[in-house]
CSV table of C-alpha atoms in Angstrom, one decimal:
chain,number,residue,atom,x,y,z
Z,28,MET,CA,0.0,0.0,0.0
Z,29,THR,CA,1.8,3.2,-1.2
Z,30,GLN,CA,-0.9,5.7,-1.8
Z,31,LYS,CA,-1.0,8.6,0.5
Z,32,ILE,CA,-4.3,10.4,1.4
Z,33,GLU,CA,-3.4,13.7,3.2
Z,34,GLY,CA,-3.3,17.4,2.6
Z,35,ILE,CA,-6.4,19.6,2.0
Z,36,ILE,CA,-9.4,17.2,1.8
Z,37,PRO,CA,-12.8,18.7,1.4
Z,38,VAL,CA,-15.8,17.0,2.9
Z,39,MET,CA,-18.0,17.0,-0.2
Z,40,ILE,CA,-21.5,18.3,0.2
Z,41,THR,CA,-24.3,16.9,-2.0
Z,42,PRO,CA,-26.4,19.2,-4.2
Z,43,PHE,CA,-29.9,18.2,-5.0
Z,44,THR,CA,-32.5,19.2,-7.5
Z,45,ALA,CA,-35.8,20.8,-6.6
Z,46,ASN,CA,-37.5,17.4,-6.9
Z,47,GLY,CA,-35.1,15.9,-4.4
Z,48,ALA,CA,-32.8,13.9,-6.7
Z,49,ILE,CA,-28.9,14.3,-6.6
Z,50,ASP,CA,-28.0,17.0,-9.0
Z,51,TYR,CA,-25.1,15.3,-10.8
Z,52,PRO,CA,-24.3,18.1,-13.3
Z,53,GLY,CA,-24.0,20.4,-10.1
Z,54,LEU,CA,-21.9,17.8,-8.4
Z,55,GLY,CA,-19.6,17.7,-11.4
Z,56,ARG,CA,-19.1,21.5,-11.2
Z,57,LEU,CA,-18.5,21.1,-7.5
Z,58,VAL,CA,-15.8,18.7,-8.0
Z,59,GLU,CA,-14.1,20.9,-10.6
Z,60,TRP,CA,-14.2,23.7,-8.1
Z,61,TYR,CA,-12.6,21.7,-5.4
Z,62,ILE,CA,-9.7,20.7,-7.7
Z,63,ASP,CA,-9.4,24.2,-9.1
Z,64,ASN,CA,-9.1,25.5,-5.5
Z,65,GLY,CA,-6.2,23.5,-4.3
Z,66,SER,CA,-7.7,20.2,-3.0
Z,67,ASP,CA,-5.2,17.3,-2.6
Z,68,ALA,CA,-8.1,14.6,-2.2
Z,69,LEU,CA,-11.9,14.5,-2.0
Z,70,PHE,CA,-13.9,12.9,0.8
Z,71,ALA,CA,-17.3,11.7,-0.7
Z,72,VAL,CA,-20.2,10.1,1.0
Z,73,CYS,CA,-19.6,11.7,4.5
Z,74,GLN,CA,-21.7,13.5,7.0
Z,75,SER,CA,-21.2,16.7,5.0
Z,76,SER,CA,-22.7,14.7,2.0
Z,77,GLU,CA,-25.7,13.8,4.2
Z,78,MET,CA,-24.9,10.2,4.0
Z,79,GLN,CA,-27.3,9.2,6.7
Z,80,PHE,CA,-30.0,10.5,4.6
Z,81,LEU,CA,-29.0,8.9,1.3
Z,82,THR,CA,-30.1,5.3,0.2
Z,83,LEU,CA,-27.5,2.9,-0.3
Z,84,ASP,CA,-27.8,3.1,-4.1
Z,85,GLU,CA,-27.5,6.8,-3.9
Z,86,ARG,CA,-24.2,6.6,-1.7
Z,87,VAL,CA,-22.8,4.1,-4.1
Z,88,GLU,CA,-23.6,6.3,-7.1
Z,89,LEU,CA,-22.3,9.3,-5.4
Z,90,ALA,CA,-18.9,7.6,-4.7
Z,91,ALA,CA,-18.6,6.2,-8.2
Z,92,PHE,CA,-19.6,9.8,-9.8
Z,93,ALA,CA,-17.0,11.5,-7.6
Z,94,LYS,CA,-14.3,9.0,-8.5
Z,95,LYS,CA,-15.1,9.2,-12.2
Z,96,ALA,CA,-15.3,13.1,-12.2
Z,97,ALA,CA,-12.0,13.5,-10.5
Z,98,ALA,CA,-10.5,11.5,-13.3
Z,99,GLY,CA,-7.3,10.6,-11.5
Z,100,ARG,CA,-6.3,14.1,-10.7
Z,101,VAL,CA,-6.8,13.6,-7.0
Z,102,PRO,CA,-7.7,10.6,-4.9
Z,103,VAL,CA,-11.2,10.1,-3.9
Z,104,ILE,CA,-12.2,8.4,-0.6
Z,105,ALA,CA,-15.6,7.5,0.7
Z,106,SER,CA,-17.4,6.2,3.7
Z,107,GLY,CA,-21.0,5.3,3.6
Z,108,HIS,CA,-21.8,2.6,6.2
Z,109,ILE,CA,-24.5,3.7,8.5
Z,110,SER,CA,-26.2,0.6,9.7
Z,111,GLU,CA,-25.8,-0.9,13.1
Z,112,SER,CA,-25.3,-4.7,12.3
Z,113,LEU,CA,-22.0,-5.8,11.0
Z,114,ASP,CA,-23.4,-7.9,8.2
Z,115,ASP,CA,-25.4,-4.7,6.8
Z,116,GLN,CA,-22.2,-2.6,7.1
Z,117,LEU,CA,-20.2,-5.3,5.4
Z,118,ALA,CA,-22.8,-5.1,2.5
Z,119,GLU,CA,-22.6,-1.3,2.6
Z,120,LEU,CA,-18.8,-1.1,2.5
Z,121,THR,CA,-18.4,-3.9,-0.1
Z,122,ALA,CA,-20.7,-1.9,-2.5
Z,123,ILE,CA,-18.6,1.3,-1.8
Z,124,ALA,CA,-15.4,-0.5,-2.5
Z,125,ALA,CA,-16.7,-1.9,-5.8
Z,126,THR,CA,-16.9,1.7,-7.2
Z,127,GLY,CA,-13.0,1.9,-7.4
Z,128,VAL,CA,-12.6,4.7,-5.1
Z,129,ASP,CA,-9.0,5.3,-3.9
Z,130,GLY,CA,-9.7,4.7,-0.2
Z,131,MET,CA,-12.5,3.6,2.0
Z,132,VAL,CA,-13.2,5.3,5.4
Z,133,LEU,CA,-14.7,3.4,8.4
Z,134,VAL,CA,-16.8,5.4,10.7
Z,135,THR,CA,-15.6,4.8,14.4
Z,136,ASN,CA,-19.1,5.1,15.9
Z,137,ARG,CA,-20.4,2.2,13.7
Z,138,LEU,CA,-17.8,-0.1,15.3
Z,139,ASP,CA,-19.2,-1.1,18.8
Z,140,ALA,CA,-22.4,0.6,17.5
Z,141,LYS,CA,-24.2,-0.3,20.7
Z,142,ARG,CA,-21.3,1.2,22.9
Z,143,GLU,CA,-20.7,-2.1,24.7
Z,144,GLY,CA,-17.1,-1.2,25.4
Z,145,GLY,CA,-14.0,-3.4,26.3
Z,146,SER,CA,-12.5,-5.0,23.2
Z,147,LYS,CA,-15.7,-4.7,21.2
Z,148,PHE,CA,-14.4,-2.0,18.9
Z,149,ILE,CA,-11.4,-3.9,17.8
Z,150,ASP,CA,-13.3,-7.2,17.7
Z,151,ASP,CA,-15.8,-5.5,15.2
Z,152,LEU,CA,-13.1,-3.8,13.3
Z,153,THR,CA,-11.1,-7.1,12.9
Z,154,TRP,CA,-14.2,-8.9,11.7
Z,155,LEU,CA,-14.7,-6.3,9.0
Z,156,LEU,CA,-11.0,-6.2,8.0
Z,157,ASP,CA,-11.0,-10.0,7.5
Z,158,ARG,CA,-13.7,-9.4,4.9
Z,159,LEU,CA,-12.8,-6.3,3.2
Z,160,PRO,CA,-10.5,-5.9,0.1
Z,161,LYS,CA,-7.0,-6.3,1.3
Z,162,GLN,CA,-5.6,-4.0,-1.4
Z,163,LEU,CA,-7.9,-1.0,-0.7
Z,164,PRO,CA,-6.5,1.6,1.5
Z,165,LEU,CA,-8.6,2.3,4.5
Z,166,GLY,CA,-9.3,5.4,6.6
Z,167,LEU,CA,-11.0,6.2,9.9
Z,168,TYR,CA,-13.6,8.8,10.7
Z,169,GLU,CA,-14.7,10.1,14.1
Z,170,CYS,CA,-18.0,11.1,12.5
Z,171,PRO,CA,-20.0,13.3,15.0
Z,172,ALA,CA,-23.3,11.5,14.1
Z,173,PRO,CA,-25.0,9.8,15.5
Z,174,TYR,CA,-22.4,10.4,18.3
Z,175,ARG,CA,-18.8,11.2,18.4
Z,176,ARG,CA,-16.7,8.1,19.2
Z,177,LEU,CA,-13.0,9.0,19.6
Z,178,LEU,CA,-10.4,6.4,19.2
Z,179,SER,CA,-8.5,5.4,22.4
Z,180,ASP,CA,-4.7,5.5,22.1
Z,181,ASP,CA,-4.6,1.6,22.1
Z,182,GLU,CA,-7.2,1.4,19.4
Z,183,LEU,CA,-5.3,3.9,17.4
Z,184,LYS,CA,-2.0,1.9,17.8
Z,185,PHE,CA,-3.7,-1.3,16.6
Z,186,CYS,CA,-5.0,0.5,13.3
Z,187,ALA,CA,-1.7,2.2,12.7
Z,188,LYS,CA,0.3,-1.1,13.2
Z,189,SER,CA,-2.1,-3.1,11.1
Z,190,GLY,CA,-0.7,-1.5,7.8
Z,191,ARG,CA,-4.2,-1.2,6.4
Z,192,PHE,CA,-5.0,2.5,7.4
Z,193,VAL,CA,-3.7,5.6,5.7
Z,194,ILE,CA,-5.7,8.4,7.3
Z,195,LEU,CA,-7.5,9.2,10.6
Z,196,LYS,CA,-10.0,12.3,10.2
Z,197,ASP,CA,-9.3,13.5,13.7
Z,198,VAL,CA,-12.3,15.1,15.4
Z,199,SER,CA,-10.9,15.4,18.8
Z,200,CYS,CA,-11.0,19.2,18.4
Z,201,ASP,CA,-8.1,19.1,20.9
Z,202,LEU,CA,-4.5,20.1,20.0
Z,203,GLU,CA,-2.8,18.0,22.7
Z,204,THR,CA,-4.8,14.9,21.4
Z,205,VAL,CA,-3.6,15.6,17.9
Z,206,LYS,CA,0.0,15.9,19.0
Z,207,ARG,CA,-0.2,12.7,20.9
Z,208,ARG,CA,-1.8,10.9,18.0
Z,209,VAL,CA,1.0,12.2,15.7
Z,210,ALA,CA,3.5,10.7,18.0
Z,211,LEU,CA,1.7,7.5,18.3
Z,212,THR,CA,1.5,7.0,14.4
Z,213,ARG,CA,5.0,8.2,13.6
Z,214,ASP,CA,6.7,5.8,11.2
Z,215,THR,CA,3.3,4.1,10.1
Z,216,PRO,CA,1.4,4.7,7.0
Z,217,LEU,CA,-1.4,6.5,9.0
Z,218,ALA,CA,-1.7,10.1,8.6
Z,219,ILE,CA,-3.4,12.1,11.3
Z,220,VAL,CA,-5.6,14.9,9.6
Z,221,ASN,CA,-7.3,17.4,11.8
Z,222,ALA,CA,-10.9,18.4,11.0
Z,223,ASN,CA,-11.2,21.5,13.4
Z,224,ALA,CA,-10.7,24.9,12.1
Z,225,ALA,CA,-9.8,26.5,15.5
Z,226,ILE,CA,-6.7,24.4,15.8
Z,227,ALA,CA,-5.9,23.9,12.1
Z,228,PHE,CA,-2.8,26.0,11.9
Z,229,ASP,CA,-1.4,24.7,15.2
Z,230,ALA,CA,-2.3,21.2,14.3
Z,231,MET,CA,-0.4,21.5,10.9
Z,232,LYS,CA,2.7,22.8,12.7
Z,233,ALA,CA,2.4,19.9,15.2
Z,234,GLY,CA,2.4,17.2,12.5
Z,235,SER,CA,-1.2,17.0,11.3
Z,236,ARG,CA,-0.8,16.1,7.6
Z,237,GLY,CA,-3.5,18.4,6.2
Z,238,PHE,CA,-7.1,19.7,7.0
Z,239,THR,CA,-10.6,18.1,6.4
Z,240,GLY,CA,-12.9,20.5,8.1
Z,241,VAL,CA,-16.3,21.7,6.8
Z,242,PHE,CA,-15.0,25.2,5.5
Z,243,THR,CA,-13.0,23.4,2.9
Z,244,ASN,CA,-16.4,24.0,1.1
Z,245,PHE,CA,-15.7,27.8,1.2
Z,246,HIS,CA,-11.8,28.3,0.8
Z,247,PRO,CA,-9.7,25.1,0.5
Z,248,ASP,CA,-7.2,27.3,-1.4
Z,249,LEU,CA,-6.6,29.3,1.7
Z,250,TYR,CA,-6.0,26.3,3.8
Z,251,GLN,CA,-3.6,25.0,1.2
Z,252,TRP,CA,-1.5,28.1,1.3
Z,253,LEU,CA,-1.5,28.1,5.0
Z,254,MET,CA,-0.3,24.5,5.0
Z,255,THR,CA,2.4,24.9,2.3
Z,256,GLU,CA,3.6,28.5,2.6
Z,257,HIS,CA,3.3,29.4,6.4
Z,258,ILE,CA,7.1,29.0,7.0
Z,259,SER,CA,8.0,31.4,4.3
Z,260,HIS,CA,5.3,34.0,5.4
Z,261,PRO,CA,4.7,33.6,9.1
Z,262,GLU,CA,3.0,36.9,9.7
Z,263,LEU,CA,0.6,36.5,7.0
Z,264,ALA,CA,0.0,32.9,8.0
Z,265,ASP,CA,-0.8,33.8,11.6
Z,266,GLU,CA,-3.2,36.5,10.4
Z,267,LEU,CA,-4.8,34.2,8.0
Z,268,SER,CA,-5.2,31.4,10.6
Z,269,VAL,CA,-7.3,33.7,12.8
Z,270,TYR,CA,-9.7,34.6,10.0
Z,271,LEU,CA,-10.0,31.0,9.0
Z,272,ALA,CA,-10.9,30.0,12.6
Z,273,LEU,CA,-13.4,32.9,13.0
Z,274,SER,CA,-15.2,32.4,9.7
Z,275,ALA,CA,-15.7,28.7,10.5
Z,276,MET,CA,-17.7,29.6,13.5
Z,277,ALA,CA,-20.5,30.0,11.0
Z,278,GLU,CA,-20.8,26.2,10.8
Z,279,PRO,CA,-23.7,25.8,13.3
Z,280,MET,CA,-25.8,28.3,11.3
Z,281,GLY,CA,-27.4,25.5,9.1
Z,282,TYR,CA,-24.5,23.7,7.5
Z,283,PRO,CA,-24.5,22.0,5.1
Z,284,LYS,CA,-27.4,24.2,3.7
Z,285,LEU,CA,-25.0,27.1,4.6
Z,286,ALA,CA,-22.3,25.9,2.1
Z,287,LYS,CA,-25.0,25.3,-0.5
Z,288,LEU,CA,-26.0,29.0,-0.3
Z,289,TYR,CA,-22.4,29.9,-1.0
Z,290,HIS,CA,-22.1,27.6,-3.9
Z,291,GLN,CA,-25.5,28.9,-5.2
Z,292,ARG,CA,-23.9,32.3,-5.2
Z,293,LEU,CA,-20.9,31.0,-7.2
Z,294,GLY,CA,-23.2,29.3,-9.8
Z,295,THR,CA,-22.0,25.8,-8.9
Z,296,PHE,CA,-25.5,24.7,-8.7
Z,297,ALA,CA,-28.9,26.2,-8.2
Z,298,CYS,CA,-30.8,24.6,-5.4
Z,299,THR,CA,-29.9,24.8,-1.7
Z,300,ASP,CA,-32.3,22.1,-0.5
Z,301,SER,CA,-30.9,19.7,2.2
Z,302,ARG,CA,-32.2,16.4,3.6
Z,303,ALA,CA,-30.5,16.9,6.7
Z,304,VAL,CA,-31.4,20.6,7.3
Z,305,THR,CA,-35.0,20.9,6.4
Z,306,PHE,CA,-35.9,24.2,8.2
Z,307,ASP,CA,-35.4,27.8,6.8
Z,308,ILE,CA,-31.9,28.7,7.9
Z,309,HIS,CA,-32.6,32.5,7.1
Z,310,GLU,CA,-35.5,32.6,9.3
Z,311,LYS,CA,-33.6,30.9,12.1
Z,312,PHE,CA,-30.3,32.7,11.7
Z,313,TRP,CA,-30.8,36.4,11.2
Z,314,ALA,CA,-28.4,38.3,8.9
Z,315,LEU,CA,-27.2,35.2,7.5
Z,316,GLU,CA,-26.6,36.7,4.0
Z,317,ALA,CA,-24.7,39.4,5.5
Z,318,LEU,CA,-22.5,36.8,7.3
Z,319,ILE,CA,-21.8,35.1,4.0
Z,320,ASP,CA,-21.0,38.6,2.6
Z,321,LYS,CA,-18.3,39.0,5.2
Z,322,ILE,CA,-16.9,35.5,4.6
Z,323,VAL,CA,-16.7,36.2,1.0
Z,324,GLU,CA,-15.1,39.6,1.5
Z,325,GLY,CA,-12.5,38.1,3.9
Z,326,THR,CA,-11.7,35.4,1.4
Z,327,GLU,CA,-11.2,37.6,-1.4
Z,328,HIS,CA,-9.0,40.0,0.8
Z,329,TYR,CA,-6.7,37.1,1.6
Z,330,ARG,CA,-6.6,35.7,-1.9
Z,331,ARG,CA,-5.3,39.3,-3.0
Z,332,ARG,CA,-2.9,39.4,-0.2
Z,333,ILE,CA,-1.6,35.9,-1.1
Z,334,ALA,CA,-1.4,36.9,-4.9
Z,335,ASP,CA,0.5,40.0,-4.0
Z,336,VAL,CA,3.0,38.0,-2.0
Z,337,ALA,CA,3.5,35.6,-4.7
Z,338,ALA,CA,4.1,38.3,-7.1
Z,339,ARG,CA,6.7,39.9,-5.0
Z,340,HIS,CA,8.3,36.6,-3.9
Z,341,PRO,CA,8.0,34.3,-6.8
Z,342,ALA,CA,8.7,30.6,-5.8
Z,343,PRO,CA,11.8,29.1,-7.4
Z,344,ILE,CA,11.5,26.6,-10.0
Z,345,SER,CA,12.9,23.3,-8.8
Z,346,GLY,CA,12.1,19.7,-7.9
Z,347,THR,CA,11.4,20.6,-4.3
Z,348,ALA,CA,8.4,22.7,-5.0
Z,349,SER,CA,5.0,21.5,-3.4
Z,350,SER,CA,3.0,19.2,-5.5
Z,351,ARG,CA,0.1,21.5,-5.5
Z,352,SER,CA,0.6,25.3,-5.7
Z,353,TYR,CA,-1.8,27.9,-4.7
Z,354,ARG,CA,-4.5,28.6,-7.2
């Protein structure tokens, strides 16, 4: 297993049509937007994709479409097991694996789904590992729904030493936990990739190998620059990290519909309907459009600052340049 899954990894949202079907032309434009804005990989069929509200056929089609649309430019990983019984989960994961995605992500709260504790997590995981395709890289996802189930240190070490896992989407939201996990997985294939914007910059500096939080749906390019250029421009990086953390505080205001409003503005797709968020977010969250205005204003401000820095300090042409430059 050689493929690395790390860097800036958007958690993909799912656009729907007005009649409730998945909007595949819109999804295709969204994939292009992610790639054009500095993404290193794509995470399809996750909580942001509203996977708990999709049928198995829809989850499978979503993963297959994202893989085809990416066309080898970036790896595509997918989750999609939402059931409680291991037999049902195996059926779901086997169907996802058959789409040809580059990695499959196991949701930690589905293992020991009834919270029995003890060795149940590792027992359930081992049962699945014995039955899933051996050649397919795997990931772990501490998905917050239906509840957040953080890995213990022993569970993390078990996964890292197995050699089967290449990424943990860390949802601890705690810098000290990220640091400890980086140390525990050193010299293994398993990359710790933080998902919390408030600690994103500090986590990167502490060894988190990327970012996979929800605001990758707004400005993945800014996170990409922060990750790859902060050493060269520390003052701007510190300033940008504060903006990114504060803008991400809008997440509780109706996400993922919030991100769909943003992409409706961009023209990525037309409909902002969500199966997970069915209420009117404008009615519940006052001045929402004004807040999005400010997020857009800040994003464009830092894009200009970064472009200005790039113009004044062009990167040398060499074999050591980062594999994905700021776009």
